[in-house]
Every structure is written in structure tokens, then in C-alpha cells.
Amino acid sequence: MRLAFFLLLNTLTSSLFGQAIVLHNAPNRPARSLAGNWHYIVDPYETGFRNHRNWTPFDEKEAATTTSAAPYYMHRKPAHRWERIEYDFDRSPTLSVPGDWNSQRPELLYYEGSLWYQTTFTHQPTPQRRLLLYFGAVNYRADVYVNGRKAGWHEGGYAPFCFDITPLAQAGVNTLIVRADNRRERERVPGLTTDWWNYGGITRDVLLVEVAQTFIADFFLQENPQKRGRAMGWVRLDGPQRLQRVTVSIPELGVQQSVRTDTNGYAAVELDISHAKRWYPERPKRYEVIWQAETDTLSDLIGFRIIETRGQDLLLNGKRLFLRGICLHEEVPTRMGRAYSREDAQLLLGWARELNCNFVRLAHYPHNEHMVRLADEMGLLVWCEVPVYWGIAYDNPATYAQAESQVRAMVQRDKNRAAVIIWSVANETPREDPERLRFLNNMTAVVRQLDPTRLVSAALDRTEDRTTNRIRITDPFAQTADVVSTNEYLGWYGSTPDRCRIVQWDLSEHSKPFLVSEFGADALLNYRADSLTIWTEDYQAWLYREQLDMLRKIPSWRGVTPWILADFRSPRRNLPGIQDGWNRKGLISSNGYRKQAWYVLKACYDDLARQWAYTIDD
Ligand code: GCB
């Protein structure tokens, strides 16, 4: 009852606030970045909500949702000498935005709760233009106020969101206040437990984007796997003038098509791209695609390629493909903070490239857009994932709604990147839970409906029979997935690496490509001993050798993303002198040095690259 009331409130009130808007292709729009030092107030007791005059004793979440008026923290100054206002943003310290709060202030290292940000921006309203406020991500919940009035709120720590703030903004100086709340809660996605740092705050770019009254909100253009040489797509306008003529063109290919949008601002398009050079990791060719409406123009660089499966093979533009990959968290270990910039992406993806990867698994949540766009530019294939991780509340409809909204946002943002080939709907979820299967199948149906050009998978557990030494993937979700993928951890959880010699992989029930989405071992940089000593670089390197020898014998093995590129921070990893708050399974240490296992994997990848080489014939 209470839940139903809350959901209803959410629906009703979100439409009262500044409107939530879809703003695809944000990096290619003329925009003003609000990056800088923003004032902040840490608010573990929710004083920002509670001290409000109209406060009614709901819980904070409901207050946040229903308060269309200002919170107490609204940047008000005392009007009289005797007026008591118990906060002052101007005299409060600052945090750099974008950026997580944990890595910027020692006292916020472990902080999980509410924190209020404040900044100002100037604005000169232009007639017939709308002002949009775009956030790359805020972890986990954001409540956004412009000049003391609510622009809207958003949940989901790794998804972009945007509000139309035209009615709230004024000429001159405007005050922007954002409450970010990164509490872990059972019904959130992810839920209470993960194995990464719960970085809080405005972790990604914040942009002010001015658009025409009716603007190009979203578009899709990808090669049609059912009709080679044809690009399928659509465009969607937002605004009052929805019936327009829109022309999509690819000047380099000399093709264009004009269409008329319908009353929803929507039109489907189809282009002849038979003369296009296809996108390959070795030649990541992209074309400028221009969308020209009567009231707006927008362009993007888009590559064309077909990814599909045939039996146990993965095919890229018809060529048999092997995925030499690595898992990544969105973290720069040497800075000990969330990655958020193009420079961070260059560092992380540059390491993957040096390892001779052609594939990265962006674990366990959608990474920032710089990562995906740079992978597209560099020629790194990508596995994208949502944080449906371990045991979330599979039986809770609000949790499902949240997971679905996250998967929609992921596809919505990255659907035009040729690099992205696999959407992953989950990681290591309990296979015996029937609610969970329904949950994942529903998410998969949504993804396939949104994007029929890519593959769907999830990182699954394996089933090991200790008496016969047979390993199978018995998870029923493997029937749904296009690619069977497992996090197997042989030699680390429950055995030593030589177990890899004994086990028999039986994947005969799946006539699909088989990926290993994780294996790995912790190693402390420069801790050296014999291979049997756990936590050493020697043990980790031994495990990599055993693993790779074993995997190479599996006939349907089509790729691997070992866990993980670099050591990463995790509050659950506390072995003194070894972990000290870090998961040490990185091939690169927390201070940026390569461990022995790096070289084992690199040699294997050099070899696999030769073995699986193909010729590009266009
Ligand atoms: C896993 C999880 C990953 C953990 C890793 C580990 O299976 O997917 O998030 O960090 O194992 O190190 O145990």
C-alpha cells in the first residue's frame, strides 16, 4: 500500500516539476559545462528537508518527491539581523564537479548519505529557445533545484538525465542546488552489497544545453542485421512543432533521405550504406551522420558493422571473431577516484590496448560516455552492463522498475556506438531464484525491443560437480542469452589453479558462443614467492597460465575478460598488509605498475590475435 502510494506520487509529482527530457548525443551539442568548484553541505540527518516550514513527517524519500516548494537549503540569506538561518553555502567548502566526493575529502571517504551541492550560472534567455540541464550521472539519487524551485529528481547512479529548466531560469545569475544521496538500500540497483567503492556525488559532466523549442531529442542509426548494406533507424523530435521534414545524410557516402515526422515527432529512416567501409577494431571507420530538421540540426560519428552469432561462432561483418578482452571498473587507481573525463578514458583504454585487447567489459554499471565514445574511436569492442548485481530485491516491483529504467538509459545513450556489441543485463545473480529469472527475461525483452542489432548476455555462475569434475552452465538464463558467459574463478575461490587441469567443461547443451566474463586472483605488487603462496604475483601468474591453457581447449570458447585491468578500491577487502581496502586482482597495481600476470595474458593475446586474424576486404 505504502509502496503503491509512493509509486503513484512519483508518477504524479515528476510531471509537476521541470520536465524530464531525453537528450541523446549530449557531447555533440553546443553546451556550456558547469564543471568547477561547487559549495557543499554534508547532511546525514536530512536537515535540508526536515527544517522546511512545510515539513510533514513522511520519510525523506517521500518528502523529496512531494516537495515542489524549496527545501530548507535553498541559498537564502538572512533578511534581517535577527533572522536565524543555520547554513551558508557561500561559506561552505567546495568539491570539484564532476567528481566523486569520497576521493576529494578524507572525511568523506566512507560517507554514504545526503550531501547538498550549490553553484551559480548566468543565463540570458533567448526567445524561442529552451534551456536544458543535463547530468551525466549522480550517484544514486539526485534532487535538483533551480532558484529554489524543484527541477526534478532522478534515481540510478550511472545514468544520464536532463530537465527542461526554461520556466525556472531567470535572466542574470541563477542558483543551482543538487542534493545527492548515495545510500545503499535494499530496493535500489545495485542493492546493499557490491564489491566496489560506492562513490557518491555528481560523478559526471553537468551541461547547460540551449535548444530550439522543437529539437532533435533522439535518433538511432545502425546497420540492419536482417538487411545487409542498409542502415535502419529513426529520429524523434521534442517540442510543440512535431510535424516536420527531417533529412538524414551521410555526406561521405553521398546518401540522404528525407522523412516526415508524425504527431509524436517520430519518423523511421533507412539508408543505403552498401558502399560504406565497415567498422572493425583494426579499422574503426566512422561516418559523419547529419540530422537536419526544420528547427534543429545535429550530427554524430557513427560506424557500421554487423555483430551476430552462428552456432558457436561470433561473427563481426561475417568474420569469425575472438574477443581478447579485459574487465574494467570506472576508477583511476592512481588517483583513487571515479573516472570521469576523456583523459581518464585514455588512460584506462590505453592500458587495454597495450595488452592487445580488442574488447573491454565495462563492469558492472554503465561507464561514462567518454569511455564508450573513445572505445568507438579506438576500435575496442564493448560489453556494457547494468548493476543488477548479486542479490538485489528481485521480488520488488519498484526494484524491477529501477533496473528497467537503467537498462533503457544505457541503450538509449550508447545505441549508436558500433563498438558496443553486447548488452549485459546482470552479473552473478542467484540462479535458483525464480523471481530473478523472470526479472532478467523481462529486461532482455525490453533491450531486444529497443535495439534489435546487438547481442544480450549476463555474467552467470557455473555449476561444478566435485565428484565427476564436470562443469556446466545450468543457469536457465543461458537459454535466453545470445552468448553464454560465466564468471568462473577456478583456482581462486574453492581450489588451487591446478584444478584447471582436472575439470571438464561440458557446454554441449548450448550451441552458442562461450565467453568467460571473469577469472582472476589477488596479487600484491612485488610480493614474490613460489607459485603456491597466495597473494603473490607468482600465484596470480600461475593461475593465468593454468586458466588460459584450460580455456584454449574448449571448442566453443570465443572470448575472455579476466578480472580485472587494475586494482580497485573495495570496502569489503580488508586483509591488512595485502588488501587494505583494495581488491588486488588487477593486472596493474594501485600505483600503476604491471604485475607478472599482465605479461602472461599479453603473450596469450598476441598469439590469439595471430590465430584469429581476418582480412578486411572493403
Ligand atoms: C566477482 C564479481 C566482481 C568481484 C570479483 C572478485 O565475481 O563479479 O565484482 O569483484 O568476483 O574479486 O571476487
Short mmCIF file of C-alpha atoms and ligand atoms in Angstrom, two decimals, residues 195 364 389-390 427-428 487 489 493 518 563 568 573 583 585, ligand 1:
data_model
loop_
_atom_site.label_atom_id
_atom_site.label_comp_id
_atom_site.label_asym_id
_atom_site.label_seq_id
_atom_site.Cartn_x
_atom_site.Cartn_y
_atom_site.Cartn_z
CA ASP A 195 32.50 -5.29 -4.43
CA HIS A 364 29.37 -3.58 -13.53
CA TYR A 389 24.44 -7.46 -9.23
CA TRP A 390 24.33 -10.35 -6.78
CA ASN A 427 26.24 -10.09 -13.02
CA GLU A 428 26.34 -13.21 -10.83
CA ASN A 487 32.50 -15.82 -14.06
CA TYR A 489 37.17 -18.27 -10.69
CA TYR A 493 37.52 -19.44 -4.98
CA GLU A 518 35.68 -13.29 -15.21
CA TRP A 563 39.09 -9.79 -13.75
CA PHE A 568 40.32 -1.19 -7.39
CA ARG A 573 38.64 -6.22 1.06
CA ASN A 583 40.62 -5.72 -4.47
CA LYS A 585 43.01 -8.78 -8.78
C1 GCB B 1 33.08 -11.46 -8.99
C2 GCB B 1 32.35 -10.19 -9.17
C3 GCB B 1 33.28 -9.00 -9.06
C4 GCB B 1 34.21 -9.20 -7.88
C5 GCB B 1 35.05 -10.42 -8.16
C6 GCB B 1 36.01 -10.76 -7.03
O1 GCB B 1 32.65 -12.49 -9.39
O2 GCB B 1 31.65 -10.14 -10.38
O3 GCB B 1 32.51 -7.84 -8.91
O4 GCB B 1 34.99 -8.08 -7.66
O5 GCB B 1 34.22 -11.51 -8.33
O6 GCB B 1 37.09 -10.20 -6.97
O7 GCB B 1 35.67 -11.61 -6.22
#
